[in-house]
Amino acid sequence: MPNPISRFLSRFRSRSSEVKKQVGFETPLPEPPFSADFGHPVRSIVKAVGQTFKQELIPIPYRMLLQLMLYSDVLRTIIRAISQETFRNGFYFKPKFGSKCTVCGNEYEEKLERCPECGGLMRLPDKEETKILKAWVEEPVNDFNEYLIDVLRAVEQDIDTF
């Protein structure tokens, strides 16, 4: 004689699957459209790149994060401290390499005349590139007459906030 509990469970499973199909429980929910007012900028960027990601449990809109940063003394103090530490020393330029092979492209810390691997001639860092970079840093970089350090501070604040 069949077990009455197993008969009940099999009937319950088949009936529950029928109810799920009728209700539409197994159909995936449509994906919410992304708003043009930067409702979720990170999600839209990741979706545009085509990567998969885990959706946050409580989605917080962009504007709400901005309000929290502007009106929360604790959060504003933390973000300001991070920004000040990031840009405390300003800009300084140092060469990426001491010498670089013109044949194979290997870079070395010390100044050499010949490449130890291929025997090619080595070149030193170009002083003109440093002059161009310094001139670019000392002049406004956008239409609002902002300097590079100001633009980088604004970008860094956005990264810390969002």
Short mmCIF file of N, CA and C in Angstrom, two decimals:
data_model
loop_
_atom_site.label_atom_id
_atom_site.label_comp_id
_atom_site.label_asym_id
_atom_site.label_seq_id
_atom_site.Cartn_x
_atom_site.Cartn_y
_atom_site.Cartn_z
N MET A 1 0.85 -1.17 0.00
CA MET A 1 0.00 0.00 0.00
C MET A 1 0.90 1.24 0.00
N PRO A 2 0.63 2.23 -0.90
CA PRO A 2 1.47 3.42 -0.97
C PRO A 2 1.33 4.28 0.28
N ASN A 3 2.38 4.95 0.56
CA ASN A 3 2.42 5.83 1.73
C ASN A 3 1.52 7.04 1.49
N PRO A 4 0.58 7.36 2.38
CA PRO A 4 -0.33 8.49 2.15
C PRO A 4 0.40 9.84 2.17
N ILE A 5 1.48 9.93 2.91
CA ILE A 5 2.21 11.20 2.96
C ILE A 5 2.91 11.45 1.62
N SER A 6 3.52 10.42 1.04
CA SER A 6 4.18 10.61 -0.25
C SER A 6 3.17 10.93 -1.35
N ARG A 7 1.96 10.32 -1.30
CA ARG A 7 0.91 10.66 -2.27
C ARG A 7 0.49 12.11 -2.12
N PHE A 8 0.35 12.55 -0.87
CA PHE A 8 -0.04 13.94 -0.62
C PHE A 8 1.02 14.91 -1.15
N LEU A 9 2.30 14.59 -0.87
CA LEU A 9 3.39 15.46 -1.32
C LEU A 9 3.46 15.53 -2.85
N SER A 10 3.29 14.41 -3.53
CA SER A 10 3.34 14.43 -4.99
C SER A 10 2.18 15.24 -5.56
N ARG A 11 0.98 15.09 -4.99
CA ARG A 11 -0.17 15.89 -5.45
C ARG A 11 0.05 17.38 -5.16
N PHE A 12 0.62 17.65 -3.99
CA PHE A 12 0.86 19.05 -3.61
C PHE A 12 1.87 19.69 -4.57
N ARG A 13 2.93 18.97 -4.90
CA ARG A 13 3.94 19.51 -5.81
C ARG A 13 3.36 19.76 -7.20
N SER A 14 2.58 18.81 -7.71
CA SER A 14 2.01 19.00 -9.04
C SER A 14 1.00 20.15 -9.03
N ARG A 15 0.20 20.24 -7.99
CA ARG A 15 -0.78 21.33 -7.89
C ARG A 15 -0.09 22.68 -7.71
N SER A 16 0.97 22.73 -6.91
CA SER A 16 1.66 24.01 -6.72
C SER A 16 2.35 24.46 -8.01
N SER A 17 2.87 23.52 -8.80
CA SER A 17 3.48 23.92 -10.07
C SER A 17 2.42 24.44 -11.04
N GLU A 18 1.21 23.86 -11.02
CA GLU A 18 0.13 24.38 -11.86
C GLU A 18 -0.27 25.79 -11.44
N VAL A 19 -0.34 26.01 -10.14
CA VAL A 19 -0.71 27.34 -9.64
C VAL A 19 0.37 28.36 -10.00
N LYS A 20 1.64 27.98 -9.89
CA LYS A 20 2.73 28.88 -10.26
C LYS A 20 2.63 29.29 -11.72
N LYS A 21 2.31 28.32 -12.60
CA LYS A 21 2.19 28.64 -14.02
C LYS A 21 1.00 29.56 -14.27
N GLN A 22 -0.11 29.33 -13.58
CA GLN A 22 -1.30 30.17 -13.77
C GLN A 22 -1.05 31.59 -13.29
N VAL A 23 -0.38 31.71 -12.17
CA VAL A 23 -0.13 33.03 -11.61
C VAL A 23 0.98 33.75 -12.39
N GLY A 24 1.83 33.02 -13.05
CA GLY A 24 2.95 33.62 -13.77
C GLY A 24 4.17 33.77 -12.89
N PHE A 25 4.27 32.92 -11.89
CA PHE A 25 5.38 33.01 -10.94
C PHE A 25 6.71 32.67 -11.58
N GLU A 26 6.71 31.77 -12.57
CA GLU A 26 7.95 31.31 -13.16
C GLU A 26 8.44 32.21 -14.29
N THR A 27 7.61 33.15 -14.74
CA THR A 27 8.08 34.05 -15.79
C THR A 27 8.96 35.12 -15.16
N PRO A 28 10.06 35.46 -15.80
CA PRO A 28 10.94 36.47 -15.22
C PRO A 28 10.30 37.85 -15.25
N LEU A 29 10.61 38.63 -14.25
CA LEU A 29 10.08 39.98 -14.19
C LEU A 29 10.80 40.85 -15.22
N PRO A 30 10.09 41.80 -15.83
CA PRO A 30 10.77 42.69 -16.78
C PRO A 30 11.77 43.57 -16.05
N GLU A 31 12.84 43.87 -16.74
CA GLU A 31 13.88 44.70 -16.14
C GLU A 31 13.43 46.15 -16.12
N PRO A 32 13.58 46.83 -15.00
CA PRO A 32 13.14 48.23 -14.95
C PRO A 32 14.00 49.10 -15.86
N PRO A 33 13.37 50.05 -16.53
CA PRO A 33 14.16 50.93 -17.41
C PRO A 33 15.03 51.86 -16.58
N PHE A 34 16.17 52.21 -17.13
CA PHE A 34 17.07 53.11 -16.44
C PHE A 34 16.67 54.54 -16.76
N SER A 35 16.59 55.35 -15.75
CA SER A 35 16.16 56.73 -15.96
C SER A 35 17.31 57.56 -16.50
N ALA A 36 16.96 58.58 -17.25
CA ALA A 36 17.97 59.44 -17.84
C ALA A 36 18.55 60.41 -16.82
N ASP A 37 17.94 60.52 -15.64
CA ASP A 37 18.43 61.46 -14.64
C ASP A 37 19.41 60.79 -13.69
N PHE A 38 20.14 59.80 -14.19
CA PHE A 38 21.17 59.11 -13.41
C PHE A 38 20.59 58.47 -12.15
N GLY A 39 19.49 57.75 -12.30
CA GLY A 39 18.90 57.07 -11.16
C GLY A 39 19.86 56.08 -10.55
N HIS A 40 20.54 55.31 -11.37
CA HIS A 40 21.53 54.34 -10.92
C HIS A 40 22.68 54.35 -11.91
N PRO A 41 23.61 55.29 -11.80
CA PRO A 41 24.65 55.41 -12.82
C PRO A 41 25.57 54.20 -12.92
N VAL A 42 25.91 53.60 -11.78
CA VAL A 42 26.84 52.47 -11.82
C VAL A 42 26.19 51.28 -12.52
N ARG A 43 24.91 51.04 -12.22
CA ARG A 43 24.22 49.91 -12.84
C ARG A 43 24.13 50.12 -14.35
N SER A 44 23.83 51.35 -14.79
CA SER A 44 23.69 51.59 -16.22
C SER A 44 25.04 51.47 -16.93
N ILE A 45 26.12 51.89 -16.28
CA ILE A 45 27.44 51.77 -16.89
C ILE A 45 27.82 50.30 -17.01
N VAL A 46 27.60 49.54 -15.95
CA VAL A 46 27.95 48.12 -15.98
C VAL A 46 27.11 47.40 -17.01
N LYS A 47 25.83 47.76 -17.13
CA LYS A 47 24.96 47.12 -18.12
C LYS A 47 25.43 47.46 -19.53
N ALA A 48 25.88 48.70 -19.74
CA ALA A 48 26.35 49.10 -21.06
C ALA A 48 27.61 48.32 -21.46
N VAL A 49 28.44 48.00 -20.49
CA VAL A 49 29.65 47.25 -20.77
C VAL A 49 29.32 45.79 -21.04
N GLY A 50 28.21 45.30 -20.50
CA GLY A 50 27.78 43.94 -20.75
C GLY A 50 28.18 42.95 -19.68
N GLN A 51 28.61 43.42 -18.55
CA GLN A 51 29.00 42.52 -17.48
C GLN A 51 27.79 42.21 -16.61
N THR A 52 27.87 41.11 -15.89
CA THR A 52 26.81 40.80 -14.94
C THR A 52 27.21 41.32 -13.58
N PHE A 53 26.22 41.64 -12.78
CA PHE A 53 26.49 42.19 -11.46
C PHE A 53 25.34 41.82 -10.54
N LYS A 54 25.60 41.90 -9.25
CA LYS A 54 24.58 41.63 -8.26
C LYS A 54 23.87 42.94 -7.93
N GLN A 55 22.56 42.91 -8.05
CA GLN A 55 21.80 44.13 -7.78
C GLN A 55 21.79 44.39 -6.29
N GLU A 56 21.90 45.67 -5.93
CA GLU A 56 21.93 46.03 -4.53
C GLU A 56 20.57 45.74 -3.90
N LEU A 57 20.57 45.46 -2.60
CA LEU A 57 19.33 45.11 -1.92
C LEU A 57 18.38 46.29 -1.83
N ILE A 58 18.91 47.45 -1.50
CA ILE A 58 18.10 48.65 -1.42
C ILE A 58 18.69 49.65 -2.40
N PRO A 59 18.13 49.75 -3.61
CA PRO A 59 18.72 50.68 -4.57
C PRO A 59 18.53 52.12 -4.12
N ILE A 60 19.62 52.85 -4.03
CA ILE A 60 19.57 54.24 -3.59
C ILE A 60 19.81 55.12 -4.81
N PRO A 61 18.88 56.00 -5.13
CA PRO A 61 19.05 56.85 -6.31
C PRO A 61 20.22 57.82 -6.16
N TYR A 62 20.71 58.25 -7.30
CA TYR A 62 21.85 59.16 -7.39
C TYR A 62 21.61 60.43 -6.59
N ARG A 63 20.44 61.03 -6.76
CA ARG A 63 20.14 62.29 -6.08
C ARG A 63 20.10 62.12 -4.56
N MET A 64 19.63 60.98 -4.10
CA MET A 64 19.57 60.75 -2.66
C MET A 64 20.98 60.64 -2.07
N LEU A 65 21.89 59.98 -2.80
CA LEU A 65 23.28 59.90 -2.34
C LEU A 65 23.90 61.29 -2.26
N LEU A 66 23.58 62.13 -3.25
CA LEU A 66 24.11 63.49 -3.23
C LEU A 66 23.56 64.27 -2.04
N GLN A 67 22.26 64.11 -1.76
CA GLN A 67 21.66 64.80 -0.61
C GLN A 67 22.30 64.32 0.69
N LEU A 68 22.53 63.01 0.80
CA LEU A 68 23.17 62.47 2.00
C LEU A 68 24.56 63.07 2.19
N MET A 69 25.30 63.18 1.10
CA MET A 69 26.65 63.72 1.21
C MET A 69 26.62 65.20 1.59
N LEU A 70 25.68 65.95 1.03
CA LEU A 70 25.64 67.39 1.28
C LEU A 70 25.13 67.74 2.67
N TYR A 71 24.19 66.95 3.20
CA TYR A 71 23.54 67.32 4.45
C TYR A 71 23.95 66.48 5.66
N SER A 72 24.78 65.48 5.46
CA SER A 72 25.27 64.68 6.58
C SER A 72 26.64 65.20 6.99
N ASP A 73 26.72 65.74 8.19
CA ASP A 73 28.00 66.29 8.66
C ASP A 73 29.08 65.23 8.75
N VAL A 74 28.71 64.05 9.22
CA VAL A 74 29.70 62.98 9.39
C VAL A 74 30.24 62.54 8.03
N LEU A 75 29.33 62.27 7.10
CA LEU A 75 29.74 61.80 5.78
C LEU A 75 30.54 62.88 5.04
N ARG A 76 30.10 64.12 5.13
CA ARG A 76 30.80 65.21 4.46
C ARG A 76 32.21 65.38 5.04
N THR A 77 32.35 65.24 6.34
CA THR A 77 33.67 65.35 6.97
C THR A 77 34.60 64.24 6.51
N ILE A 78 34.08 63.03 6.41
CA ILE A 78 34.89 61.90 5.96
C ILE A 78 35.35 62.10 4.52
N ILE A 79 34.42 62.50 3.65
CA ILE A 79 34.76 62.70 2.24
C ILE A 79 35.75 63.84 2.08
N ARG A 80 35.58 64.91 2.85
CA ARG A 80 36.52 66.03 2.77
C ARG A 80 37.91 65.59 3.23
N ALA A 81 37.99 64.78 4.28
CA ALA A 81 39.30 64.31 4.76
C ALA A 81 39.99 63.43 3.72
N ILE A 82 39.22 62.55 3.07
CA ILE A 82 39.80 61.71 2.02
C ILE A 82 40.33 62.57 0.88
N SER A 83 39.55 63.56 0.48
CA SER A 83 39.96 64.44 -0.61
C SER A 83 41.21 65.24 -0.25
N GLN A 84 41.26 65.76 0.97
CA GLN A 84 42.43 66.53 1.38
C GLN A 84 43.69 65.67 1.42
N GLU A 85 43.57 64.43 1.87
CA GLU A 85 44.73 63.55 1.91
C GLU A 85 45.17 63.16 0.50
N THR A 86 44.21 63.00 -0.40
CA THR A 86 44.56 62.61 -1.76
C THR A 86 45.35 63.71 -2.46
N PHE A 87 44.95 64.96 -2.27
CA PHE A 87 45.57 66.07 -3.00
C PHE A 87 46.47 66.93 -2.11
N ARG A 88 46.89 66.40 -0.98
CA ARG A 88 47.69 67.18 -0.03
C ARG A 88 49.01 67.65 -0.64
N ASN A 89 49.68 66.80 -1.36
CA ASN A 89 51.00 67.15 -1.90
C ASN A 89 50.93 67.78 -3.29
N GLY A 90 49.76 67.89 -3.87
CA GLY A 90 49.64 68.46 -5.21
C GLY A 90 50.22 67.53 -6.26
N PHE A 91 50.71 68.14 -7.34
CA PHE A 91 51.30 67.37 -8.43
C PHE A 91 52.82 67.40 -8.32
N TYR A 92 53.43 66.29 -8.57
CA TYR A 92 54.88 66.26 -8.75
C TYR A 92 55.15 65.26 -9.86
N PHE A 93 56.19 65.54 -10.61
CA PHE A 93 56.50 64.74 -11.78
C PHE A 93 57.85 64.06 -11.59
N LYS A 94 57.85 62.77 -11.83
CA LYS A 94 59.11 62.04 -11.79
C LYS A 94 59.14 61.13 -13.02
N PRO A 95 60.31 60.85 -13.54
CA PRO A 95 60.40 60.01 -14.73
C PRO A 95 59.90 58.59 -14.45
N LYS A 96 59.26 58.00 -15.44
CA LYS A 96 58.76 56.64 -15.31
C LYS A 96 59.90 55.63 -15.35
N PHE A 97 60.97 55.99 -16.04
CA PHE A 97 62.10 55.07 -16.19
C PHE A 97 63.39 55.87 -16.22
N GLY A 98 64.50 55.19 -15.96
CA GLY A 98 65.82 55.81 -16.07
C GLY A 98 66.33 55.76 -17.49
N SER A 99 66.11 54.62 -18.16
CA SER A 99 66.45 54.46 -19.57
C SER A 99 65.53 53.41 -20.18
N LYS A 100 65.29 53.55 -21.49
CA LYS A 100 64.36 52.65 -22.19
C LYS A 100 65.00 52.22 -23.50
N CYS A 101 64.89 50.92 -23.79
CA CYS A 101 65.48 50.37 -25.01
C CYS A 101 64.65 50.81 -26.22
N THR A 102 65.32 51.26 -27.27
CA THR A 102 64.61 51.68 -28.48
C THR A 102 64.22 50.49 -29.35
N VAL A 103 64.79 49.31 -29.10
CA VAL A 103 64.49 48.13 -29.91
C VAL A 103 63.39 47.29 -29.27
N CYS A 104 63.61 46.83 -28.05
CA CYS A 104 62.64 45.92 -27.41
C CYS A 104 61.66 46.63 -26.48
N GLY A 105 61.94 47.87 -26.09
CA GLY A 105 61.01 48.63 -25.25
C GLY A 105 61.12 48.36 -23.76
N ASN A 106 62.10 47.58 -23.32
CA ASN A 106 62.27 47.32 -21.88
C ASN A 106 62.70 48.60 -21.17
N GLU A 107 62.17 48.78 -19.96
CA GLU A 107 62.49 49.97 -19.17
C GLU A 107 63.34 49.56 -17.97
N TYR A 108 64.32 50.42 -17.62
CA TYR A 108 65.21 50.16 -16.51
C TYR A 108 65.28 51.39 -15.62
N GLU A 109 65.47 51.17 -14.33
CA GLU A 109 65.58 52.27 -13.37
C GLU A 109 66.88 53.06 -13.54
N GLU A 110 67.97 52.37 -13.83
CA GLU A 110 69.27 53.04 -13.95
C GLU A 110 69.49 53.49 -15.41
N LYS A 111 70.41 54.41 -15.57
CA LYS A 111 70.73 54.92 -16.91
C LYS A 111 71.79 54.01 -17.53
N LEU A 112 71.43 53.38 -18.64
CA LEU A 112 72.32 52.46 -19.34
C LEU A 112 72.55 52.96 -20.76
N GLU A 113 73.64 52.52 -21.39
CA GLU A 113 73.90 52.88 -22.78
C GLU A 113 73.38 51.82 -23.74
N ARG A 114 73.46 50.55 -23.34
CA ARG A 114 73.00 49.43 -24.17
C ARG A 114 72.04 48.55 -23.37
N CYS A 115 71.09 47.96 -24.07
CA CYS A 115 70.11 47.07 -23.42
C CYS A 115 70.79 45.76 -23.06
N PRO A 116 70.65 45.30 -21.82
CA PRO A 116 71.27 44.03 -21.42
C PRO A 116 70.66 42.82 -22.13
N GLU A 117 69.41 42.93 -22.61
CA GLU A 117 68.75 41.77 -23.22
C GLU A 117 69.00 41.67 -24.72
N CYS A 118 68.82 42.80 -25.44
CA CYS A 118 68.94 42.72 -26.90
C CYS A 118 70.14 43.49 -27.45
N GLY A 119 70.79 44.30 -26.63
CA GLY A 119 71.95 45.06 -27.08
C GLY A 119 71.60 46.34 -27.82
N GLY A 120 70.33 46.72 -27.85
CA GLY A 120 69.90 47.93 -28.54
C GLY A 120 70.28 49.18 -27.77
N LEU A 121 70.21 50.32 -28.47
CA LEU A 121 70.51 51.60 -27.84
C LEU A 121 69.41 51.98 -26.86
N MET A 122 69.80 52.68 -25.81
CA MET A 122 68.84 53.11 -24.79
C MET A 122 68.58 54.60 -24.97
N ARG A 123 67.38 55.03 -24.59
CA ARG A 123 67.06 56.45 -24.61
C ARG A 123 66.69 56.90 -23.20
N LEU A 124 66.94 58.17 -22.91
CA LEU A 124 66.62 58.75 -21.61
C LEU A 124 65.22 59.37 -21.67
N PRO A 125 64.60 59.64 -20.53
CA PRO A 125 63.30 60.31 -20.55
C PRO A 125 63.40 61.68 -21.23
N ASP A 126 62.37 62.03 -21.98
CA ASP A 126 62.36 63.28 -22.74
C ASP A 126 61.94 64.43 -21.83
N LYS A 127 62.79 65.44 -21.73
CA LYS A 127 62.49 66.61 -20.89
C LYS A 127 61.36 67.45 -21.49
N GLU A 128 61.18 67.40 -22.81
CA GLU A 128 60.12 68.18 -23.45
C GLU A 128 58.73 67.69 -23.03
N GLU A 129 58.58 66.38 -22.83
CA GLU A 129 57.29 65.84 -22.39
C GLU A 129 56.93 66.38 -21.01
N THR A 130 57.92 66.51 -20.14
CA THR A 130 57.67 67.07 -18.81
C THR A 130 57.26 68.52 -18.90
N LYS A 131 57.90 69.28 -19.79
CA LYS A 131 57.55 70.69 -19.97
C LYS A 131 56.12 70.83 -20.50
N ILE A 132 55.74 69.96 -21.44
CA ILE A 132 54.38 70.00 -21.98
C ILE A 132 53.37 69.68 -20.89
N LEU A 133 53.67 68.68 -20.08
CA LEU A 133 52.76 68.30 -19.00
C LEU A 133 52.63 69.41 -17.96
N LYS A 134 53.73 70.04 -17.60
CA LYS A 134 53.68 71.14 -16.63
C LYS A 134 52.88 72.31 -17.17
N ALA A 135 53.06 72.62 -18.46
CA ALA A 135 52.28 73.71 -19.07
C ALA A 135 50.79 73.36 -19.08
N TRP A 136 50.47 72.10 -19.31
CA TRP A 136 49.07 71.67 -19.35
C TRP A 136 48.44 71.76 -17.96
N VAL A 137 49.22 71.49 -16.92
CA VAL A 137 48.71 71.56 -15.55
C VAL A 137 48.52 73.00 -15.11
N GLU A 138 49.36 73.91 -15.61
CA GLU A 138 49.30 75.30 -15.17
C GLU A 138 48.29 76.15 -15.92
N GLU A 139 47.64 75.61 -16.95
CA GLU A 139 46.64 76.35 -17.73
C GLU A 139 45.27 75.73 -17.50
N PRO A 140 44.18 76.52 -17.67
CA PRO A 140 42.83 75.95 -17.56
C PRO A 140 42.62 74.86 -18.60
N VAL A 141 41.89 73.80 -18.20
CA VAL A 141 41.74 72.64 -19.08
C VAL A 141 40.35 72.51 -19.70
N ASN A 142 39.38 73.32 -19.26
CA ASN A 142 38.04 73.20 -19.84
C ASN A 142 37.45 74.58 -20.11
N ASP A 143 36.21 74.59 -20.57
CA ASP A 143 35.54 75.85 -20.93
C ASP A 143 35.17 76.70 -19.73
N PHE A 144 35.22 76.13 -18.54
CA PHE A 144 34.87 76.86 -17.32
C PHE A 144 36.10 77.46 -16.64
N ASN A 145 37.22 77.45 -17.32
CA ASN A 145 38.49 77.97 -16.81
C ASN A 145 38.92 77.30 -15.51
N GLU A 146 38.70 76.01 -15.41
CA GLU A 146 39.13 75.25 -14.24
C GLU A 146 40.49 74.61 -14.53
N TYR A 147 41.28 74.53 -13.51
CA TYR A 147 42.58 73.88 -13.64
C TYR A 147 42.42 72.38 -13.43
N LEU A 148 43.42 71.63 -13.87
CA LEU A 148 43.36 70.18 -13.80
C LEU A 148 43.16 69.69 -12.37
N ILE A 149 43.80 70.30 -11.41
CA ILE A 149 43.67 69.87 -10.01
C ILE A 149 42.24 70.04 -9.53
N ASP A 150 41.55 71.11 -9.97
CA ASP A 150 40.16 71.32 -9.56
C ASP A 150 39.23 70.28 -10.18
N VAL A 151 39.46 69.95 -11.44
CA VAL A 151 38.64 68.93 -12.10
C VAL A 151 38.86 67.57 -11.44
N LEU A 152 40.11 67.26 -11.12
CA LEU A 152 40.40 65.98 -10.47
C LEU A 152 39.79 65.91 -9.07
N ARG A 153 39.76 67.03 -8.35
CA ARG A 153 39.12 67.05 -7.03
C ARG A 153 37.62 66.79 -7.15
N ALA A 154 36.98 67.38 -8.16
CA ALA A 154 35.55 67.16 -8.37
C ALA A 154 35.27 65.70 -8.72
N VAL A 155 36.09 65.12 -9.58
CA VAL A 155 35.93 63.71 -9.95
C VAL A 155 36.14 62.82 -8.73
N GLU A 156 37.15 63.13 -7.94
CA GLU A 156 37.43 62.33 -6.75
C GLU A 156 36.29 62.42 -5.74
N GLN A 157 35.69 63.58 -5.61
CA GLN A 157 34.55 63.73 -4.70
C GLN A 157 33.36 62.91 -5.20
N ASP A 158 33.13 62.89 -6.51
CA ASP A 158 32.06 62.07 -7.06
C ASP A 158 32.32 60.59 -6.82
N ILE A 159 33.57 60.17 -6.97
CA ILE A 159 33.90 58.77 -6.73
C ILE A 159 33.67 58.41 -5.26
N ASP A 160 34.07 59.30 -4.35
CA ASP A 160 33.87 59.03 -2.93
C ASP A 160 32.39 59.02 -2.56
N THR A 161 31.60 59.86 -3.23
CA THR A 161 30.18 59.96 -2.89
C THR A 161 29.37 58.81 -3.46
N PHE A 162 29.64 58.46 -4.70
CA PHE A 162 28.79 57.49 -5.38
C PHE A 162 29.47 56.16 -5.52
#
